[in-house]
mmCIF file of C-alpha atoms in Angstrom:
data_model
loop_
_atom_site.group_PDB
_atom_site.id
_atom_site.type_symbol
_atom_site.label_atom_id
_atom_site.label_comp_id
_atom_site.label_asym_id
_atom_site.label_seq_id
_atom_site.Cartn_x
_atom_site.Cartn_y
_atom_site.Cartn_z
ATOM 1 C CA MET P 140 -105.588 16.735 68.745
ATOM 2 C CA THR P 141 -103.466 14.041 66.582
ATOM 3 C CA LEU P 142 -105.033 10.919 65.337
ATOM 4 C CA ARG P 143 -103.163 7.775 65.281
ATOM 5 C CA LEU P 144 -103.980 4.975 62.767
ATOM 6 C CA ARG P 145 -105.010 1.861 64.479
ATOM 7 C CA ALA P 146 -102.106 -0.849 64.483
ATOM 8 C CA GLY P 147 -102.257 -3.191 61.579
ATOM 9 C CA ALA P 148 -105.389 -1.256 59.789
ATOM 10 C CA LEU P 149 -103.139 0.601 57.574
ATOM 11 C CA ALA P 150 -99.460 0.995 56.718
ATOM 12 C CA LEU P 151 -98.143 4.554 56.850
ATOM 13 C CA ALA P 152 -96.425 5.518 53.466
ATOM 14 C CA THR P 153 -92.987 7.122 53.428
ATOM 15 C CA LEU P 154 -93.489 10.753 54.437
ATOM 16 C CA THR P 155 -91.439 14.126 54.330
ATOM 17 C CA PRO P 156 -90.125 15.111 58.079
ATOM 18 C CA VAL P 157 -92.341 18.057 58.078
ATOM 19 C CA LEU P 158 -95.672 16.191 58.127
ATOM 20 C CA ALA P 159 -97.442 14.372 61.077
ATOM 21 C CA ALA P 160 -99.920 11.650 61.122
ATOM 22 C CA CYS P 161 -103.328 13.290 61.873
ATOM 23 C CA GLY P 162 -106.983 13.432 60.942
ATOM 24 C CA SER P 163 -109.911 15.500 61.076
ATOM 25 C CA GLY P 164 -113.609 15.268 59.602
ATOM 26 C CA GLY P 165 -114.992 12.122 61.127
ATOM 27 C CA GLY P 166 -111.656 11.428 63.009
ATOM 28 C CA GLY P 167 -111.801 14.223 65.563
ATOM 29 C CA GLY P 168 -108.650 15.865 64.702
ATOM 30 C CA ALA P 169 -108.014 19.493 64.266
ATOM 31 C CA ASP P 170 -109.884 20.984 61.504
ATOM 32 C CA ASP P 171 -107.078 21.952 59.184
ATOM 33 C CA GLU P 172 -105.316 18.551 59.334
ATOM 34 C CA PHE P 173 -106.244 15.758 56.851
ATOM 35 C CA THR P 174 -104.891 12.063 56.346
ATOM 36 C CA MET P 175 -105.412 11.350 52.824
ATOM 37 C CA VAL P 176 -105.711 7.416 52.352
ATOM 38 C CA ILE P 177 -103.955 6.091 49.054
ATOM 39 C CA ALA P 178 -105.952 3.061 48.067
ATOM 40 C CA ALA P 179 -102.953 0.911 47.353
ATOM 41 C CA ALA P 180 -100.459 -1.072 49.469
ATOM 42 C CA VAL P 181 -97.493 0.439 48.023
ATOM 43 C CA LEU P 182 -96.658 3.748 46.632
ATOM 44 C CA GLY P 183 -96.594 4.258 42.807
ATOM 45 C CA PRO P 184 -96.650 6.838 40.162
ATOM 46 C CA LYS P 185 -100.350 7.862 40.177
ATOM 47 C CA GLU P 186 -102.469 9.898 42.524
ATOM 48 C CA GLU P 187 -99.934 10.045 45.317
ATOM 49 C CA VAL P 188 -97.496 11.941 42.852
ATOM 50 C CA ALA P 189 -100.084 13.921 40.868
ATOM 51 C CA VAL P 190 -102.496 14.925 43.451
ATOM 52 C CA TYR P 191 -100.431 14.639 46.854
ATOM 53 C CA ALA P 192 -96.836 15.189 46.175
ATOM 54 C CA VAL P 193 -97.191 18.026 43.728
ATOM 55 C CA ALA P 194 -99.846 19.892 45.926
ATOM 56 C CA GLN P 195 -97.530 19.291 48.705
ATOM 57 C CA GLU P 196 -94.326 20.534 47.098
ATOM 58 C CA MET P 197 -95.827 23.448 45.268
ATOM 59 C CA GLY P 198 -97.426 24.787 48.391
ATOM 60 C CA TYR P 199 -101.098 24.316 47.297
ATOM 61 C CA PHE P 200 -101.879 22.640 50.536
ATOM 62 C CA GLU P 201 -100.332 25.493 52.596
ATOM 63 C CA GLU P 202 -102.137 28.091 50.568
ATOM 64 C CA GLU P 203 -105.442 26.327 51.746
ATOM 65 C CA GLY P 204 -104.170 26.526 55.309
ATOM 66 C CA ILE P 205 -104.410 22.786 55.692
ATOM 67 C CA THR P 206 -101.793 20.312 56.394
ATOM 68 C CA VAL P 207 -101.942 16.884 54.804
ATOM 69 C CA ASP P 208 -100.494 13.682 55.705
ATOM 70 C CA THR P 209 -100.655 10.186 53.658
ATOM 71 C CA ALA P 210 -101.326 6.544 54.564
ATOM 72 C CA ASN P 211 -101.627 3.395 52.317
ATOM 73 C CA ALA P 212 -104.601 0.908 52.617
ATOM 74 C CA ASP P 213 -104.774 -2.309 50.580
ATOM 75 C CA GLY P 214 -107.327 -1.576 48.302
ATOM 76 C CA SER P 215 -110.350 0.753 48.061
ATOM 77 C CA VAL P 216 -112.406 -1.004 50.188
ATOM 78 C CA ALA P 217 -110.194 -0.694 53.045
ATOM 79 C CA ALA P 218 -109.525 2.705 52.055
ATOM 80 C CA VAL P 219 -113.218 3.865 52.249
ATOM 81 C CA GLN P 220 -113.513 1.917 55.654
ATOM 82 C CA ALA P 221 -110.509 3.942 57.074
ATOM 83 C CA VAL P 222 -112.497 7.109 56.092
ATOM 84 C CA GLY P 223 -115.781 6.107 57.253
ATOM 85 C CA THR P 224 -114.579 4.740 60.523
ATOM 86 C CA GLY P 225 -112.578 7.982 61.341
ATOM 87 C CA GLN P 226 -109.292 6.693 61.061
ATOM 88 C CA ALA P 227 -108.746 9.116 58.185
ATOM 89 C CA ASP P 228 -110.294 11.872 56.278
ATOM 90 C CA ILE P 229 -110.352 11.611 52.694
ATOM 91 C CA THR P 230 -109.520 9.063 49.884
ATOM 92 C CA ALA P 231 -109.560 8.711 46.296
ATOM 93 C CA ALA P 232 -110.949 5.327 45.925
ATOM 94 C CA ASP P 233 -112.916 3.105 43.561
ATOM 95 C CA THR P 234 -116.182 4.710 43.006
ATOM 96 C CA GLY P 235 -118.064 1.120 43.276
ATOM 97 C CA SER P 236 -116.388 0.719 46.656
ATOM 98 C CA ILE P 237 -117.759 3.928 48.076
ATOM 99 C CA LEU P 238 -121.370 2.954 46.501
ATOM 100 C CA SER P 239 -120.864 -0.319 48.470
ATOM 101 C CA ALA P 240 -119.907 1.409 51.799
ATOM 102 C CA VAL P 241 -122.856 3.688 51.326
ATOM 103 C CA ASP P 242 -125.131 0.821 50.938
ATOM 104 C CA LYS P 243 -123.893 -0.591 54.129
ATOM 105 C CA ASN P 244 -124.734 2.649 55.998
ATOM 106 C CA VAL P 245 -121.096 3.561 56.338
ATOM 107 C CA GLY P 246 -121.176 7.740 56.415
ATOM 108 C CA VAL P 247 -119.017 8.708 53.480
ATOM 109 C CA VAL P 248 -120.135 10.670 50.491
ATOM 110 C CA THR P 249 -118.316 11.388 47.049
ATOM 111 C CA VAL P 250 -117.327 14.989 46.796
ATOM 112 C CA GLY P 251 -115.537 14.998 43.344
ATOM 113 C CA GLY P 252 -114.356 12.650 40.594
ATOM 114 C CA LEU P 253 -110.609 11.821 39.997
ATOM 115 C CA VAL P 254 -110.115 9.043 37.394
ATOM 116 C CA GLN P 255 -112.703 9.802 34.729
ATOM 117 C CA ASN P 256 -112.057 7.270 31.932
ATOM 118 C CA TRP P 257 -112.114 3.568 32.697
ATOM 119 C CA PRO P 258 -108.698 2.389 33.340
ATOM 120 C CA TRP P 259 -109.088 -1.393 33.746
ATOM 121 C CA GLN P 260 -108.565 -4.203 31.193
ATOM 122 C CA PHE P 261 -107.662 -7.664 30.834
ATOM 123 C CA ALA P 262 -104.201 -8.904 29.603
ATOM 124 C CA THR P 263 -102.651 -12.064 28.491
ATOM 125 C CA LEU P 264 -99.273 -13.120 27.082
ATOM 126 C CA PRO P 265 -99.061 -12.938 23.399
ATOM 127 C CA GLY P 266 -99.981 -16.237 21.800
ATOM 128 C CA SER P 267 -102.431 -17.159 24.782
ATOM 129 C CA ASP P 268 -105.246 -19.252 23.875
ATOM 130 C CA ILE P 269 -107.552 -16.599 25.511
ATOM 131 C CA GLN P 270 -108.757 -14.660 22.530
ATOM 132 C CA SER P 271 -111.982 -13.527 23.665
ATOM 133 C CA PRO P 272 -113.689 -13.053 27.048
ATOM 134 C CA GLU P 273 -115.692 -16.320 26.751
ATOM 135 C CA ASP P 274 -111.973 -18.216 26.542
ATOM 136 C CA LEU P 275 -111.636 -17.461 30.165
ATOM 137 C CA ASP P 276 -113.871 -20.542 31.133
ATOM 138 C CA GLY P 277 -111.781 -22.610 33.459
ATOM 139 C CA LYS P 278 -108.853 -20.268 33.663
ATOM 140 C CA LYS P 279 -107.338 -18.260 36.516
ATOM 141 C CA VAL P 280 -107.189 -14.489 36.621
ATOM 142 C CA GLY P 281 -104.912 -12.157 38.539
ATOM 143 C CA VAL P 282 -106.337 -9.364 40.478
ATOM 144 C CA ILE P 283 -104.574 -6.713 42.661
ATOM 145 C CA SER P 284 -106.154 -8.072 45.932
ATOM 146 C CA LEU P 285 -109.688 -9.188 46.389
ATOM 147 C CA ALA P 286 -110.364 -5.668 48.347
ATOM 148 C CA SER P 287 -109.087 -3.642 45.386
ATOM 149 C CA GLY P 288 -111.258 -2.414 42.483
ATOM 150 C CA SER P 289 -109.700 -5.033 40.293
ATOM 151 C CA ALA P 290 -111.816 -7.883 41.596
ATOM 152 C CA PRO P 291 -115.293 -6.291 40.860
ATOM 153 C CA TYR P 292 -114.186 -5.245 37.384
ATOM 154 C CA ALA P 293 -113.060 -8.740 36.773
ATOM 155 C CA ARG P 294 -116.418 -10.290 38.072
ATOM 156 C CA ALA P 295 -118.453 -7.979 35.770
ATOM 157 C CA PHE P 296 -116.213 -8.700 32.828
ATOM 158 C CA ILE P 297 -116.366 -12.462 33.329
ATOM 159 C CA ARG P 298 -120.260 -12.352 33.852
ATOM 160 C CA ASP P 299 -120.726 -10.089 30.685
ATOM 161 C CA ALA P 300 -119.088 -13.188 28.887
ATOM 162 C CA GLY P 301 -121.798 -15.502 30.204
ATOM 163 C CA LEU P 302 -119.659 -17.046 32.864
ATOM 164 C CA GLU P 303 -119.687 -17.049 36.833
ATOM 165 C CA PRO P 304 -116.728 -15.895 38.832
ATOM 166 C CA GLU P 305 -115.197 -18.535 41.035
ATOM 167 C CA GLN P 306 -117.282 -21.114 39.578
ATOM 168 C CA ASP P 307 -115.990 -20.744 35.823
ATOM 169 C CA VAL P 308 -113.105 -18.524 36.553
ATOM 170 C CA GLN P 309 -110.824 -18.435 39.494
ATOM 171 C CA LEU P 310 -109.572 -14.948 40.879
ATOM 172 C CA LEU P 311 -106.324 -14.950 42.604
ATOM 173 C CA PRO P 312 -104.649 -11.850 44.277
ATOM 174 C CA VAL P 313 -101.263 -11.099 42.541
ATOM 175 C CA GLY P 314 -100.478 -7.560 43.473
ATOM 176 C CA VAL P 315 -99.050 -5.317 40.668
ATOM 177 C CA GLY P 316 -95.441 -4.810 39.080
ATOM 178 C CA ALA P 317 -93.007 -7.547 39.276
ATOM 179 C CA GLN P 318 -95.118 -9.848 41.288
ATOM 180 C CA ALA P 319 -98.190 -9.739 38.836
ATOM 181 C CA ALA P 320 -95.737 -10.127 35.672
ATOM 182 C CA SER P 321 -94.201 -12.972 37.542
ATOM 183 C CA ALA P 322 -97.568 -14.697 38.242
ATOM 184 C CA LEU P 323 -98.462 -14.385 34.555
ATOM 185 C CA SER P 324 -95.278 -15.220 32.912
ATOM 186 C CA SER P 325 -94.884 -18.515 35.237
ATOM 187 C CA GLY P 326 -98.515 -19.809 34.277
ATOM 188 C CA ASP P 327 -99.750 -19.282 37.892
ATOM 189 C CA VAL P 328 -102.595 -17.008 36.526
ATOM 190 C CA ASP P 329 -103.742 -17.178 32.548
ATOM 191 C CA ALA P 330 -104.699 -13.544 32.674
ATOM 192 C CA LEU P 331 -104.618 -10.387 34.657
ATOM 193 C CA ALA P 332 -107.233 -7.782 35.210
ATOM 194 C CA LEU P 333 -105.221 -4.483 36.208
ATOM 195 C CA TYR P 334 -105.136 -0.793 35.111
ATOM 196 C CA GLY P 335 -103.557 0.821 32.399
ATOM 197 C CA GLN P 336 -100.777 2.365 34.656
ATOM 198 C CA ALA P 337 -99.870 -0.820 36.248
ATOM 199 C CA TYR P 338 -99.596 -2.373 32.628
ATOM 200 C CA SER P 339 -97.153 0.325 31.717
ATOM 201 C CA VAL P 340 -94.890 -0.770 34.525
ATOM 202 C CA ILE P 341 -95.110 -4.638 33.654
ATOM 203 C CA GLU P 342 -94.224 -3.677 29.919
ATOM 204 C CA SER P 343 -91.630 -1.106 30.799
ATOM 205 C CA SER P 344 -89.672 -4.109 32.332
ATOM 206 C CA GLY P 345 -89.629 -6.221 29.076
ATOM 207 C CA THR P 346 -92.729 -8.293 29.516
ATOM 208 C CA GLU P 347 -94.954 -8.179 26.317
ATOM 209 C CA LEU P 348 -98.805 -8.205 26.768
ATOM 210 C CA ALA P 349 -101.867 -8.864 24.719
ATOM 211 C CA TYR P 350 -105.033 -7.252 25.548
ATOM 212 C CA LEU P 351 -108.847 -8.320 25.378
ATOM 213 C CA GLU P 352 -111.164 -5.609 24.573
ATOM 214 C CA ASN P 353 -113.607 -4.312 27.210
ATOM 215 C CA PRO P 354 -117.300 -4.730 26.418
ATOM 216 C CA ASP P 355 -119.624 -1.900 26.025
ATOM 217 C CA ILE P 356 -120.905 -1.949 29.584
ATOM 218 C CA PHE P 357 -117.702 -0.259 30.621
ATOM 219 C CA GLN P 358 -118.153 2.972 28.685
ATOM 220 C CA GLY P 359 -118.958 6.081 31.200
ATOM 221 C CA ILE P 360 -118.202 4.152 34.239
ATOM 222 C CA ARG P 361 -116.058 6.335 36.833
ATOM 223 C CA SER P 362 -113.246 4.612 38.753
ATOM 224 C CA LEU P 363 -111.548 6.639 41.411
ATOM 225 C CA SER P 364 -113.325 9.459 43.191
ATOM 226 C CA PHE P 365 -112.957 11.486 46.286
ATOM 227 C CA ALA P 366 -114.691 10.493 49.450
ATOM 228 C CA VAL P 367 -115.118 12.090 52.875
ATOM 229 C CA THR P 368 -117.450 11.618 55.678
ATOM 230 C CA GLN P 369 -120.882 13.305 55.696
ATOM 231 C CA ASP P 370 -119.886 15.010 58.954
ATOM 232 C CA ALA P 371 -116.787 16.460 57.118
ATOM 233 C CA VAL P 372 -119.111 17.962 54.434
ATOM 234 C CA GLU P 373 -121.361 19.547 57.035
ATOM 235 C CA GLU P 374 -118.884 20.618 59.478
ATOM 236 C CA ASN P 375 -115.594 21.129 57.621
ATOM 237 C CA GLN P 376 -116.712 22.170 54.177
ATOM 238 C CA GLU P 377 -114.305 25.205 53.636
ATOM 239 C CA ASN P 378 -111.333 22.819 54.228
ATOM 240 C CA VAL P 379 -112.396 20.028 52.188
ATOM 241 C CA GLU P 380 -113.098 22.522 49.423
ATOM 242 C CA GLY P 381 -109.364 23.542 49.904
ATOM 243 C CA PHE P 382 -108.142 20.257 49.735
ATOM 244 C CA LEU P 383 -110.081 19.576 46.519
ATOM 245 C CA ARG P 384 -108.847 22.833 45.003
ATOM 246 C CA ALA P 385 -105.365 22.051 45.847
ATOM 247 C CA SER P 386 -105.624 18.634 44.512
ATOM 248 C CA TYR P 387 -107.080 19.608 41.078
ATOM 249 C CA LYS P 388 -104.528 22.370 40.885
ATOM 250 C CA ALA P 389 -101.762 19.607 41.328
ATOM 251 C CA MET P 390 -103.583 17.694 38.688
ATOM 252 C CA LEU P 391 -103.470 20.166 36.162
ATOM 253 C CA PHE P 392 -99.682 20.955 37.129
ATOM 254 C CA SER P 393 -98.978 17.379 36.426
ATOM 255 C CA ALA P 394 -100.741 17.041 33.241
ATOM 256 C CA GLN P 395 -98.977 20.121 31.989
ATOM 257 C CA ASN P 396 -95.578 18.890 32.932
ATOM 258 C CA PRO P 397 -95.497 15.108 33.809
ATOM 259 C CA GLU P 398 -91.782 14.938 34.211
ATOM 260 C CA ALA P 399 -91.693 17.946 36.771
ATOM 261 C CA ALA P 400 -94.400 15.987 38.733
ATOM 262 C CA MET P 401 -92.370 12.831 38.717
ATOM 263 C CA ARG P 402 -89.314 14.481 40.056
ATOM 264 C CA ILE P 403 -91.462 16.238 42.728
ATOM 265 C CA GLY P 404 -92.817 12.661 43.490
ATOM 266 C CA TYR P 405 -89.157 11.330 44.093
ATOM 267 C CA LYS P 406 -88.370 14.365 46.463
ATOM 268 C CA VAL P 407 -91.608 13.948 48.516
ATOM 269 C CA PHE P 408 -91.768 9.945 48.460
ATOM 270 C CA PRO P 409 -87.867 8.996 48.303
ATOM 271 C CA SER P 410 -88.971 5.333 48.564
ATOM 272 C CA LEU P 411 -90.426 5.536 45.076
ATOM 273 C CA LEU P 412 -86.837 5.464 43.859
ATOM 274 C CA GLY P 413 -86.256 1.831 45.427
ATOM 275 C CA GLY P 414 -82.579 2.831 45.912
ATOM 276 C CA ALA P 415 -82.313 3.513 42.250
ATOM 277 C CA SER P 416 -81.075 7.137 40.983
ATOM 278 C CA VAL P 417 -83.635 9.268 39.641
ATOM 279 C CA GLU P 418 -82.274 9.221 35.792
ATOM 280 C CA ASP P 419 -82.428 5.365 36.091
ATOM 281 C CA ARG P 420 -86.067 5.366 37.488
ATOM 282 C CA LEU P 421 -87.364 8.320 35.569
ATOM 283 C CA PRO P 422 -88.170 6.742 32.229
ATOM 284 C CA SER P 423 -90.262 3.939 33.301
ATOM 285 C CA ASP P 424 -91.901 5.821 36.060
ATOM 286 C CA LEU P 425 -92.694 8.732 33.964
ATOM 287 C CA ALA P 426 -94.341 6.414 31.370
ATOM 288 C CA SER P 427 -96.553 5.052 34.310
ATOM 289 C CA LEU P 428 -97.423 8.408 35.518
ATOM 290 C CA GLU P 429 -98.373 9.589 31.888
ATOM 291 C CA ALA P 430 -100.564 6.412 31.658
ATOM 292 C CA TRP P 431 -102.348 7.254 34.774
ATOM 293 C CA LEU P 432 -102.653 10.887 33.818
ATOM 294 C CA ALA P 433 -104.403 9.773 30.628
ATOM 295 C CA SER P 434 -107.012 7.833 32.552
ATOM 296 C CA ALA P 435 -107.508 10.784 35.118
ATOM 297 C CA THR P 436 -107.876 13.794 32.629
ATOM 298 C CA PRO P 437 -110.055 14.540 29.599
ATOM 299 C CA THR P 438 -109.308 12.482 26.341
ATOM 300 C CA SER P 439 -109.425 15.829 24.249
ATOM 301 C CA GLY P 440 -108.009 19.286 24.451
ATOM 302 C CA ASP P 441 -105.063 20.414 26.055
ATOM 303 C CA PRO P 442 -104.739 21.364 29.878
ATOM 304 C CA SER P 443 -105.321 24.860 29.243
ATOM 305 C CA SER P 444 -108.848 24.265 28.002
ATOM 306 C CA TRP P 445 -109.846 21.877 30.816
ATOM 307 C CA SER P 446 -112.372 22.866 33.198
ATOM 308 C CA ASP P 447 -115.174 21.589 35.691
ATOM 309 C CA TRP P 448 -112.489 19.325 37.630
ATOM 310 C CA GLY P 449 -114.289 16.408 39.492
ATOM 311 C CA ALA P 450 -117.711 16.854 37.998
ATOM 312 C CA ILE P 451 -119.622 13.565 37.609
ATOM 313 C CA PRO P 452 -122.611 13.843 35.153
ATOM 314 C CA ASP P 453 -125.773 12.097 36.021
ATOM 315 C CA GLU P 454 -125.484 9.728 33.077
ATOM 316 C CA ASP P 455 -122.004 8.630 34.504
ATOM 317 C CA TRP P 456 -123.531 7.933 37.747
ATOM 318 C CA ASP P 457 -126.215 5.898 36.088
ATOM 319 C CA LYS P 458 -123.526 3.835 34.196
ATOM 320 C CA THR P 459 -121.375 3.447 37.502
ATOM 321 C CA GLN P 460 -124.576 2.302 39.454
ATOM 322 C CA GLU P 461 -125.471 -0.263 36.976
ATOM 323 C CA TYR P 462 -122.064 -1.501 36.732
ATOM 324 C CA THR P 463 -121.641 -1.727 40.487
ATOM 325 C CA VAL P 464 -125.054 -3.692 40.691
ATOM 326 C CA GLY P 465 -123.404 -6.139 38.059
ATOM 327 C CA ALA P 466 -120.252 -6.416 40.140
ATOM 328 C CA GLU P 467 -122.373 -7.528 43.168
ATOM 329 C CA GLN P 468 -120.905 -4.603 45.239
ATOM 330 C CA ILE P 469 -124.689 -3.302 45.796
ATOM 331 C CA THR P 470 -127.866 -4.838 45.179
ATOM 332 C CA GLU P 471 -129.941 -1.999 43.410
ATOM 333 C CA PRO P 472 -129.187 1.671 42.689
ATOM 334 C CA LEU P 473 -128.938 3.931 45.519
ATOM 335 C CA PRO P 474 -130.487 7.484 45.688
ATOM 336 C CA ILE P 475 -127.924 9.718 44.226
ATOM 337 C CA ASP P 476 -128.180 12.426 47.199
ATOM 338 C CA ASP P 477 -126.910 9.697 49.377
ATOM 339 C CA VAL P 478 -123.833 9.078 47.523
ATOM 340 C CA TRP P 479 -122.901 12.470 45.836
ATOM 341 C CA THR P 480 -122.809 16.071 46.166
ATOM 342 C CA SER P 481 -121.485 18.564 43.889
ATOM 343 C CA ASP P 482 -121.914 21.538 46.336
ATOM 344 C CA LEU P 483 -118.165 21.660 46.922
ATOM 345 C CA LEU P 484 -117.008 21.651 43.179
ATOM 346 C CA GLU P 485 -117.812 25.250 42.386
ATOM 347 C CA ALA P 486 -115.207 26.419 45.028
ATOM 348 C CA ALA P 487 -112.919 23.745 44.193
ATOM 349 C CA ASN P 488 -112.618 25.002 40.622
ATOM 350 C CA ASP P 489 -111.990 28.490 41.788
ATOM 351 C CA PHE P 490 -108.314 28.909 40.859
ATOM 352 C CA ASP P 491 -106.200 30.447 38.240
ATOM 353 C CA ALA P 492 -105.487 27.835 35.718
ATOM 354 C CA ALA P 493 -103.189 30.201 33.646
ATOM 355 C CA GLU P 494 -100.807 30.597 36.785
ATOM 356 C CA VAL P 495 -100.694 26.821 37.460
ATOM 357 C CA ILE P 496 -99.888 26.096 33.899
ATOM 358 C CA GLU P 497 -97.063 28.949 34.154
ATOM 359 C CA GLN P 498 -95.789 27.443 37.559
ATOM 360 C CA ALA P 499 -95.598 23.783 35.481
ATOM 361 C CA ASP P 500 -93.902 25.369 32.550
ATOM 362 C CA SER P 501 -91.214 27.237 34.682
ATOM 363 C CA TRP P 502 -90.494 24.676 37.229
ATOM 364 C CA SER P 503 -87.026 23.566 37.785
ATOM 365 C CA GLU P 504 -85.262 21.743 40.697
#
């Protein structure tokens, strides 16, 4: 059975011809067919490249006996809703949005971490009169969208400065890339609240930025994590484990050889080129991908030493729940068993890392 996404609910990403839009898990599709929702309205050099494109091109999904398609949603809230309502099967979404969905009795659960180093930060133009968080009083802040992880981050940052969002500081959706840069440069907003990879795109286009330091409240908070339905864990565990295993192999490949990953990304998603040549696009896109990988992989050691892909320690969950309460996505911490299972990670980590690294080192077009 093939699951068609509801018109207007999600925008299908550009796909390779061999893939078909289909779903499983909560969606009622065939057991080995998945739709992965990318929690952004447009494609970019992030998980769609480092996870999906590499796993697809290198045959990691095929080795697991699964067929995976992609779709885009306008932010993490919409992505989690798509999974929870059976329109899709798995997403890498803002962990706070997953907690919020569980709090609203949406039947999703986190099965593995992805972005483990907090990627969000406030930025202004050099010379701005905003030199500290308190200087945001009376200002306008650009967020990706009010349905993205950008908005709760901005609210938590503002509250930590003793200010109230919407009352003292206005949040305006500005997207990413050129649109966000234009909003800042033109004065439509006074600051941006984006993630590191998005800033690298802006800076590579020639816009200089100055950054505000994050307060300590953001240390140890998890950003993107993989979420599926509870039913998928119970009824389709082997294939979800296979998806995670393929994804973490792709992450290892990408960290070992980011340029190869980016070139694979262009092959799987030609729209990433925007009509330009690979060589014209590669420098800026590679910088963006490397910035994203820096947020998604350990900060120490080299790829050959990394292990326990997807693990989220209890202390990180405590910090993440505390942050999510402060961002008003949930009213109080939730029972950890309602939002997280680590039962799939032993199988997800059961692969030969040395073989993946060799594949990355020897890759050629």
